[in-house]
Coordinates of C-alpha atoms and ligand atoms in Angstrom, one line a residue:
M77 CA 126.7 -40.0 -16.9
T78 CA 122.8 -39.5 -17.8
Q79 CA 121.2 -41.6 -19.6
K80 CA 119.5 -40.4 -22.5
W81 CA 117.2 -43.4 -23.5
A82 CA 115.6 -45.9 -21.6
P83 CA 117.0 -48.9 -21.1
E84 CA 114.1 -50.5 -23.1
T85 CA 115.3 -48.2 -25.8
A86 CA 119.6 -48.3 -24.8
V87 CA 119.9 -51.8 -25.1
V88 CA 118.7 -51.8 -28.6
E89 CA 120.0 -48.5 -30.1
T90 CA 123.3 -48.5 -28.2
A91 CA 126.7 -49.4 -29.3
R92 CA 125.8 -49.6 -33.2
P93 CA 128.3 -48.7 -36.0
P94 CA 128.0 -45.0 -37.0
R95 CA 125.2 -44.4 -39.3
E96 CA 127.1 -43.8 -42.8
R97 CA 125.9 -45.5 -46.1
D98 CA 126.0 -49.2 -46.3
A99 CA 127.7 -49.4 -43.2
P100 CA 126.3 -52.9 -40.7
L101 CA 123.8 -52.5 -38.3
N102 CA 125.9 -54.3 -35.6
P103 CA 129.6 -54.3 -34.8
A104 CA 132.0 -56.7 -36.4
V105 CA 132.9 -59.6 -35.0
V106 CA 137.3 -59.2 -35.1
L107 CA 139.2 -61.9 -35.6
S108 CA 143.0 -60.4 -34.6
S109 CA 145.7 -62.0 -32.0
T110 CA 147.4 -58.4 -33.6
F111 CA 146.5 -54.7 -34.4
V112 CA 149.1 -52.6 -37.0
G113 CA 151.1 -50.2 -34.7
T114 CA 152.2 -46.8 -34.9
H115 CA 155.7 -47.6 -34.5
D116 CA 155.2 -43.3 -34.1
L117 CA 159.0 -42.2 -33.0
G118 CA 157.7 -38.9 -31.5
T119 CA 156.4 -40.6 -28.7
D120 CA 157.1 -43.5 -26.1
S121 CA 153.2 -43.7 -25.2
A122 CA 152.0 -47.1 -25.3
D123 CA 148.7 -45.6 -25.7
A124 CA 150.0 -43.7 -29.4
D125 CA 150.4 -47.7 -30.5
G126 CA 146.7 -48.4 -30.4
I127 CA 145.7 -52.1 -29.6
Q128 CA 148.6 -53.7 -30.2
Y129 CA 147.5 -57.4 -29.1
G130 CA 144.9 -59.4 -28.1
R131 CA 145.0 -59.5 -24.7
F132 CA 145.0 -55.7 -24.7
G133 CA 141.5 -54.9 -26.5
N134 CA 140.0 -56.1 -29.1
P135 CA 137.4 -54.1 -31.6
T136 CA 134.9 -56.4 -31.1
W137 CA 134.5 -56.2 -26.9
S138 CA 134.2 -51.9 -27.1
P139 CA 130.7 -52.0 -28.6
F140 CA 129.7 -54.3 -25.7
E141 CA 131.9 -52.1 -23.2
R142 CA 130.6 -49.1 -23.7
A143 CA 126.6 -50.4 -23.6
L144 CA 127.3 -52.2 -20.1
A145 CA 128.6 -48.6 -19.6
E146 CA 125.5 -47.4 -20.2
L147 CA 123.3 -49.8 -18.3
E148 CA 125.5 -49.3 -15.2
C149 CA 125.8 -45.8 -15.2
A150 CA 129.8 -46.2 -15.6
E151 CA 131.2 -43.6 -16.7
L152 CA 134.4 -44.7 -17.5
P153 CA 134.2 -48.2 -20.8
G154 CA 132.8 -51.7 -19.0
L155 CA 135.6 -53.7 -18.7
V156 CA 134.6 -57.5 -20.4
F157 CA 136.8 -60.6 -18.8
A158 CA 137.1 -64.9 -20.0
S159 CA 133.9 -65.5 -17.2
G160 CA 132.3 -63.9 -14.4
L161 CA 134.8 -65.3 -12.6
A162 CA 137.6 -63.8 -14.0
A163 CA 136.0 -60.7 -13.0
V164 CA 135.6 -61.6 -9.9
S165 CA 139.3 -62.4 -9.4
A166 CA 140.4 -59.3 -10.6
A167 CA 138.2 -57.4 -8.7
L168 CA 139.1 -59.2 -5.4
E169 CA 142.7 -58.2 -6.5
L170 CA 142.0 -54.8 -5.6
V171 CA 142.2 -55.0 -1.8
A172 CA 145.5 -54.5 -0.7
P173 CA 147.9 -57.6 0.7
G174 CA 147.1 -57.7 4.1
G175 CA 143.5 -56.5 4.3
T176 CA 139.8 -58.0 4.8
V177 CA 137.2 -59.0 2.6
I178 CA 134.0 -59.1 3.8
M179 CA 131.9 -61.1 2.3
P180 CA 127.9 -62.2 2.8
Q181 CA 127.5 -66.3 4.0
H182 CA 125.7 -67.2 1.1
C183 CA 127.3 -65.5 -2.1
Y184 CA 127.5 -67.3 -5.6
L185 CA 129.8 -70.0 -4.3
G186 CA 132.8 -69.6 -7.0
S187 CA 134.0 -66.5 -5.4
L188 CA 133.3 -67.6 -1.6
S189 CA 135.8 -70.0 -3.1
A190 CA 138.1 -67.3 -5.1
A191 CA 138.6 -65.2 -2.2
K192 CA 139.0 -68.1 0.7
D193 CA 141.6 -69.5 -1.8
S194 CA 143.2 -65.9 -1.1
A195 CA 142.8 -66.6 2.2
A196 CA 144.2 -69.9 2.6
V197 CA 147.5 -68.0 1.6
G198 CA 147.6 -65.0 3.3
R199 CA 146.8 -62.6 0.8
F200 CA 144.2 -61.2 2.4
D201 CA 141.0 -62.5 5.4
V202 CA 138.1 -63.2 4.9
I203 CA 134.9 -62.6 7.0
T204 CA 131.6 -64.0 5.9
V205 CA 128.5 -62.2 7.8
D206 CA 124.3 -62.2 6.8
I207 CA 124.6 -59.3 4.1
A208 CA 120.7 -58.5 5.0
D209 CA 121.5 -57.4 8.8
T210 CA 122.4 -54.2 7.9
D211 CA 124.3 -53.0 11.9
A212 CA 126.1 -56.9 11.4
V213 CA 127.8 -55.8 8.4
N214 CA 128.4 -52.5 9.3
D215 CA 130.0 -53.6 12.9
A216 CA 132.4 -55.8 10.8
V217 CA 133.3 -53.4 8.5
S218 CA 133.8 -50.9 10.8
A219 CA 135.9 -53.8 13.2
A220 CA 138.4 -54.3 10.4
A221 CA 138.7 -50.4 9.4
E222 CA 139.6 -50.0 12.3
R223 CA 142.3 -53.0 12.2
H224 CA 143.4 -51.1 9.4
A225 CA 143.8 -47.3 9.5
G226 CA 146.5 -45.8 7.5
T227 CA 146.3 -48.3 4.7
D228 CA 144.5 -48.1 1.4
R229 CA 142.1 -50.4 -0.4
A230 CA 142.6 -52.9 2.4
V231 CA 139.3 -53.4 3.3
M232 CA 136.9 -54.4 0.5
L233 CA 132.7 -55.0 1.2
W234 CA 131.6 -58.0 -1.0
I235 CA 128.0 -57.4 -2.0
E236 CA 126.1 -59.5 -3.7
S237 CA 122.1 -58.7 -3.2
P238 CA 119.8 -60.7 -3.9
T239 CA 121.8 -63.5 -2.3
N240 CA 122.5 -66.4 -4.1
P241 CA 120.4 -68.8 -3.5
M242 CA 118.7 -67.8 -0.3
L243 CA 117.6 -64.5 -1.6
E244 CA 118.2 -62.3 0.6
V245 CA 117.6 -58.5 0.1
A246 CA 120.8 -55.9 1.4
D247 CA 120.1 -52.8 2.3
L248 CA 122.6 -51.2 -0.7
P249 CA 122.2 -47.6 -0.3
A250 CA 123.2 -47.9 3.8
L251 CA 126.0 -50.7 3.2
V252 CA 128.2 -49.0 0.8
A253 CA 126.9 -45.1 2.2
H254 CA 128.9 -46.8 5.8
A255 CA 131.9 -48.4 3.6
K256 CA 132.7 -45.4 1.9
N257 CA 132.4 -43.4 4.9
L258 CA 135.3 -45.2 6.8
G259 CA 137.6 -45.6 3.1
A260 CA 136.4 -49.6 2.7
L261 CA 136.5 -50.5 -1.2
T262 CA 132.4 -51.6 -2.3
V263 CA 131.9 -54.4 -4.6
V264 CA 128.5 -55.4 -5.4
D265 CA 127.8 -58.9 -7.4
N266 CA 125.1 -57.2 -10.2
T267 CA 124.4 -60.5 -11.6
F268 CA 121.0 -61.6 -10.2
A269 CA 119.4 -58.5 -10.3
T270 CA 120.9 -57.1 -14.2
P271 CA 120.9 -53.4 -14.4
L272 CA 117.3 -52.8 -15.4
V273 CA 116.6 -53.9 -11.9
Q274 CA 119.4 -52.1 -9.2
Q275 CA 122.4 -49.6 -10.0
P276 CA 124.7 -50.3 -7.6
L277 CA 126.7 -47.2 -8.9
T278 CA 125.1 -44.6 -8.6
V279 CA 124.0 -45.1 -5.4
G280 CA 128.3 -45.2 -4.7
A281 CA 129.6 -48.4 -5.2
D282 CA 133.1 -48.3 -6.5
V283 CA 132.9 -51.9 -8.6
V284 CA 130.0 -53.7 -10.2
V285 CA 131.2 -57.1 -11.5
H286 CA 128.3 -59.2 -13.7
S287 CA 128.9 -63.0 -15.2
V288 CA 127.7 -61.9 -18.0
T289 CA 127.3 -65.0 -19.1
K290 CA 123.5 -65.4 -16.9
Y291 CA 121.5 -62.2 -18.6
L292 CA 123.2 -60.0 -20.5
A293 CA 124.0 -62.9 -22.6
G294 CA 121.4 -64.7 -21.4
H295 CA 121.0 -67.9 -24.4
S296 CA 123.3 -69.9 -22.0
D297 CA 125.4 -70.3 -25.0
V298 CA 128.6 -67.9 -24.0
V299 CA 130.7 -68.0 -20.1
L300 CA 131.4 -64.2 -19.6
G301 CA 132.3 -61.9 -17.3
A302 CA 132.5 -57.9 -16.9
A303 CA 133.9 -55.4 -14.3
L304 CA 132.5 -51.3 -14.2
T305 CA 133.7 -48.6 -12.5
S306 CA 133.9 -45.0 -12.6
D307 CA 136.8 -44.2 -10.9
P308 CA 140.3 -44.4 -12.7
A309 CA 142.3 -45.8 -10.0
L310 CA 140.6 -49.1 -10.2
H311 CA 139.4 -49.1 -13.9
E312 CA 143.3 -49.1 -14.7
A313 CA 144.3 -51.8 -12.0
L314 CA 141.0 -54.3 -13.7
H315 CA 142.5 -53.0 -16.5
H316 CA 146.4 -53.8 -16.2
H317 CA 145.1 -57.0 -14.4
R318 CA 143.4 -58.7 -17.3
S319 CA 146.2 -57.7 -19.1
I320 CA 148.8 -59.8 -17.2
R321 CA 146.7 -62.3 -16.2
G322 CA 145.2 -63.0 -19.5
A323 CA 141.5 -64.0 -19.0
V324 CA 140.6 -61.9 -22.0
A325 CA 137.3 -62.8 -23.4
G326 CA 136.9 -64.8 -26.9
P327 CA 135.5 -62.3 -29.6
W328 CA 132.8 -64.6 -31.1
E329 CA 131.8 -64.5 -27.2
V330 CA 131.6 -60.9 -26.9
W331 CA 129.3 -60.4 -30.2
L332 CA 127.2 -63.2 -28.9
A333 CA 126.1 -61.7 -25.5
L334 CA 125.8 -58.4 -27.3
R335 CA 123.3 -60.0 -29.6
G336 CA 121.7 -61.5 -26.6
L337 CA 121.8 -57.6 -24.7
R338 CA 119.5 -56.5 -27.6
T339 CA 116.4 -58.4 -25.7
L340 CA 117.9 -58.3 -22.3
A341 CA 114.8 -55.7 -21.4
L342 CA 112.0 -57.9 -22.8
R343 CA 113.8 -61.1 -21.3
V344 CA 114.1 -59.7 -17.7
E345 CA 110.3 -58.5 -17.8
R346 CA 108.9 -61.6 -18.9
S347 CA 110.6 -63.7 -17.2
Q348 CA 110.2 -61.6 -13.7
Q349 CA 106.5 -61.7 -14.6
N350 CA 106.7 -65.8 -14.5
A351 CA 109.0 -65.9 -11.7
M352 CA 106.1 -63.3 -9.4
E353 CA 103.4 -65.8 -10.6
L354 CA 104.9 -68.5 -9.9
A355 CA 105.9 -68.0 -6.5
E356 CA 102.0 -67.2 -5.7
R357 CA 100.8 -70.2 -7.0
L358 CA 103.1 -71.9 -5.1
S359 CA 103.1 -69.8 -2.3
D360 CA 99.2 -72.2 -1.7
Y361 CA 100.9 -75.3 -0.5
P362 CA 101.8 -75.3 3.3
E363 CA 104.2 -78.1 2.7
I364 CA 106.7 -75.8 0.9
E365 CA 108.7 -72.8 2.0
V366 CA 109.1 -70.4 -0.9
R367 CA 111.8 -67.3 -0.5
F368 CA 111.0 -64.4 -4.0
P369 CA 111.4 -61.4 -2.1
G370 CA 108.5 -60.4 -4.4
L371 CA 105.6 -62.1 -2.3
V372 CA 104.8 -59.7 0.8
S373 CA 105.4 -62.0 3.1
D374 CA 109.1 -62.2 1.9
P375 CA 111.3 -61.0 5.1
G376 CA 113.6 -58.9 2.2
H377 CA 110.8 -57.8 0.3
D378 CA 110.0 -53.8 1.8
R379 CA 113.2 -53.2 0.9
A380 CA 112.9 -54.8 -2.7
V381 CA 109.9 -52.4 -2.4
A382 CA 111.6 -49.3 -1.9
Q383 CA 115.3 -50.4 -3.8
L384 CA 114.9 -52.3 -6.8
K385 CA 112.9 -51.8 -9.8
G386 CA 111.8 -55.3 -10.2
F387 CA 112.3 -58.6 -7.9
G388 CA 113.9 -60.6 -10.0
S389 CA 113.5 -64.3 -11.5
V390 CA 115.1 -66.6 -9.4
L391 CA 112.7 -68.5 -6.8
C392 CA 113.5 -70.7 -4.2
V393 CA 111.6 -73.4 -2.9
V394 CA 111.7 -75.4 0.4
L395 CA 110.8 -79.5 0.3
P396 CA 110.3 -81.1 3.7
T397 CA 113.4 -83.6 2.4
P398 CA 116.8 -83.5 0.6
A399 CA 114.9 -87.0 -1.2
A400 CA 112.0 -84.9 -1.9
A401 CA 114.0 -81.8 -3.2
R402 CA 115.5 -84.8 -5.7
A403 CA 112.3 -86.0 -6.7
V404 CA 111.0 -82.9 -7.9
T405 CA 114.4 -82.9 -10.4
E406 CA 113.8 -86.3 -11.2
A407 CA 109.6 -85.5 -12.0
V408 CA 110.1 -82.1 -14.5
S409 CA 110.3 -82.6 -18.2
L410 CA 110.1 -79.2 -19.2
W411 CA 112.5 -77.8 -16.3
T412 CA 115.8 -78.9 -16.9
P413 CA 117.9 -80.1 -13.9
A414 CA 120.8 -77.8 -14.6
T415 CA 123.1 -75.5 -12.2
S416 CA 123.7 -71.7 -13.8
L417 CA 120.3 -69.1 -14.5
G418 CA 119.3 -66.2 -16.4
G419 CA 119.0 -68.3 -19.7
V420 CA 115.6 -68.3 -21.4
E421 CA 115.0 -71.8 -20.5
S422 CA 113.9 -72.6 -17.5
L423 CA 116.2 -74.6 -14.8
I424 CA 116.2 -76.6 -11.6
E425 CA 118.9 -77.4 -9.1
R426 CA 118.7 -78.7 -5.2
R427 CA 121.8 -76.8 -4.6
R428 CA 122.8 -78.9 -1.1
R429 CA 124.0 -81.2 -4.3
H430 CA 127.2 -79.1 -4.5
A431 CA 130.0 -79.8 -1.3
H432 CA 130.9 -76.8 -0.6
E433 CA 127.3 -75.2 -0.3
P434 CA 127.5 -73.9 2.8
H435 CA 124.6 -75.4 5.4
S436 CA 122.8 -72.8 6.3
V437 CA 121.2 -73.5 3.1
P438 CA 118.5 -76.4 3.4
G439 CA 118.6 -79.3 2.3
G440 CA 115.6 -79.5 0.3
L441 CA 116.2 -76.3 -1.2
L442 CA 115.7 -76.0 -5.2
R443 CA 116.2 -72.8 -6.7
L444 CA 114.2 -72.9 -9.5
S445 CA 116.0 -69.8 -12.3
V446 CA 112.8 -69.0 -14.0
G447 CA 112.8 -68.3 -18.0
I448 CA 110.5 -66.9 -20.3
E449 CA 108.3 -70.1 -21.5
H450 CA 104.2 -69.4 -20.9
V451 CA 104.0 -69.6 -17.5
D452 CA 101.0 -72.5 -17.8
D453 CA 103.2 -74.9 -18.9
L454 CA 106.4 -73.8 -16.8
W455 CA 103.4 -74.4 -13.9
N456 CA 102.1 -78.0 -15.1
D457 CA 105.3 -79.4 -15.8
L458 CA 106.3 -78.1 -11.9
K459 CA 103.0 -78.7 -10.2
H460 CA 102.6 -82.2 -11.2
A461 CA 106.9 -83.2 -10.6
L462 CA 105.8 -81.5 -7.0
A463 CA 102.9 -84.2 -6.4
T464 CA 105.4 -86.5 -6.5
G465 CA 108.2 -85.0 -4.9
L466 CA 105.9 -84.3 -1.9
A467 CA 104.2 -88.0 -2.3
A468 CA 108.3 -89.4 -1.5
S469 CA 108.9 -87.2 1.0
Ligands
PLP604 C1 127.6 -67.2 -12.9 C2 128.0 -66.4 -11.1 C3 129.5 -65.8 -11.0 C4 130.8 -66.6 -12.0 O1 130.6 -66.1 -13.0 P1 131.0 -67.4 -14.4 O2 130.7 -66.5 -15.4 O3 130.2 -68.6 -14.2 O4 132.2 -67.5 -14.0 C5 129.8 -65.2 -10.7 N1 128.5 -64.5 -9.4 C6 126.9 -65.2 -9.3 C7 126.1 -63.9 -8.8 C8 127.2 -66.3 -10.5 O5 125.8 -66.1 -10.7

């Protein structure tokens, strides 16, 4: 799909009602569980009968779904889900029974848990890999493809990049090309990057999933997800899953998400600038390790420069001890100690407080979701909290 507008314009201009006298500028919120049918005697097709019921569709979803498709360069409308994890679960269901899912070892914990739960009941196998190690990932995909030779959709490569919370950067084009060659499905969780920074479908990925809760909605006031694909069969399977398993989005939430999406480009631009500036200032502390692909010293820097249109606005710092990290989260007053990311406000979280966080994530690691506040206010608050934390270690 060729894009008519630059993304900065598209987020503002797309998905408006037709321009007619007295038409509203914004799509309406449609609060209805059921829709009038035609009961057309001439056809058996459900489509001919329209939306029918609120689990199959809602006019409030459509503008947002079209906007997402435009941003991700999808040939088909996006599919909004009740949460990011509902979209993740629907995508994981695309794997044939008995198949293999290859996932990053550092990955959104809910996605890993969903996959591991399915593995525990024998639905498919899960293999975890270092997604930044292209040869290791390709070897794992090759081995799985060989094991499942002849079975359609038996191998899925799940990519998250940059990863949560280690911010490793995957070689997306290389991984997708190799997997495609072997007939493996590729799914990219594009939540951290947003379509402004990376558009996985344009390098051949089969499916993109989003936690709309994060940057796309952007105000920490909705829980929502989405899946996108240009493949009609995969689209149909995802749509069927949503309609029948029933993880459908509320119309209010989708309306809020479209409202939030209007400022996506501005929010991402500002929060990325803030993150870059903070990462540089943090680099002056010898006691602290900073992980951020924008830093020249970061292992993912060269790949990020080559493949991404920005470095994102999540950054991590590793304090010398878990106690020091905890003291930082207790000493901040502007930053909010909380999970989640992608909102206008800056959040800070010690990741290993989660029982299931992989032990390869350092105990002193703090994940910072940088918001759109003035960078000096963020810095002054953080600097003070770091002094407290380092004194505690
Ligand atoms: C938050 C998140 C999810 C899950 O989305 P929810 O909207 O919380 O269900 C999935 N992937 C990533 C990368 C996330 O950050």
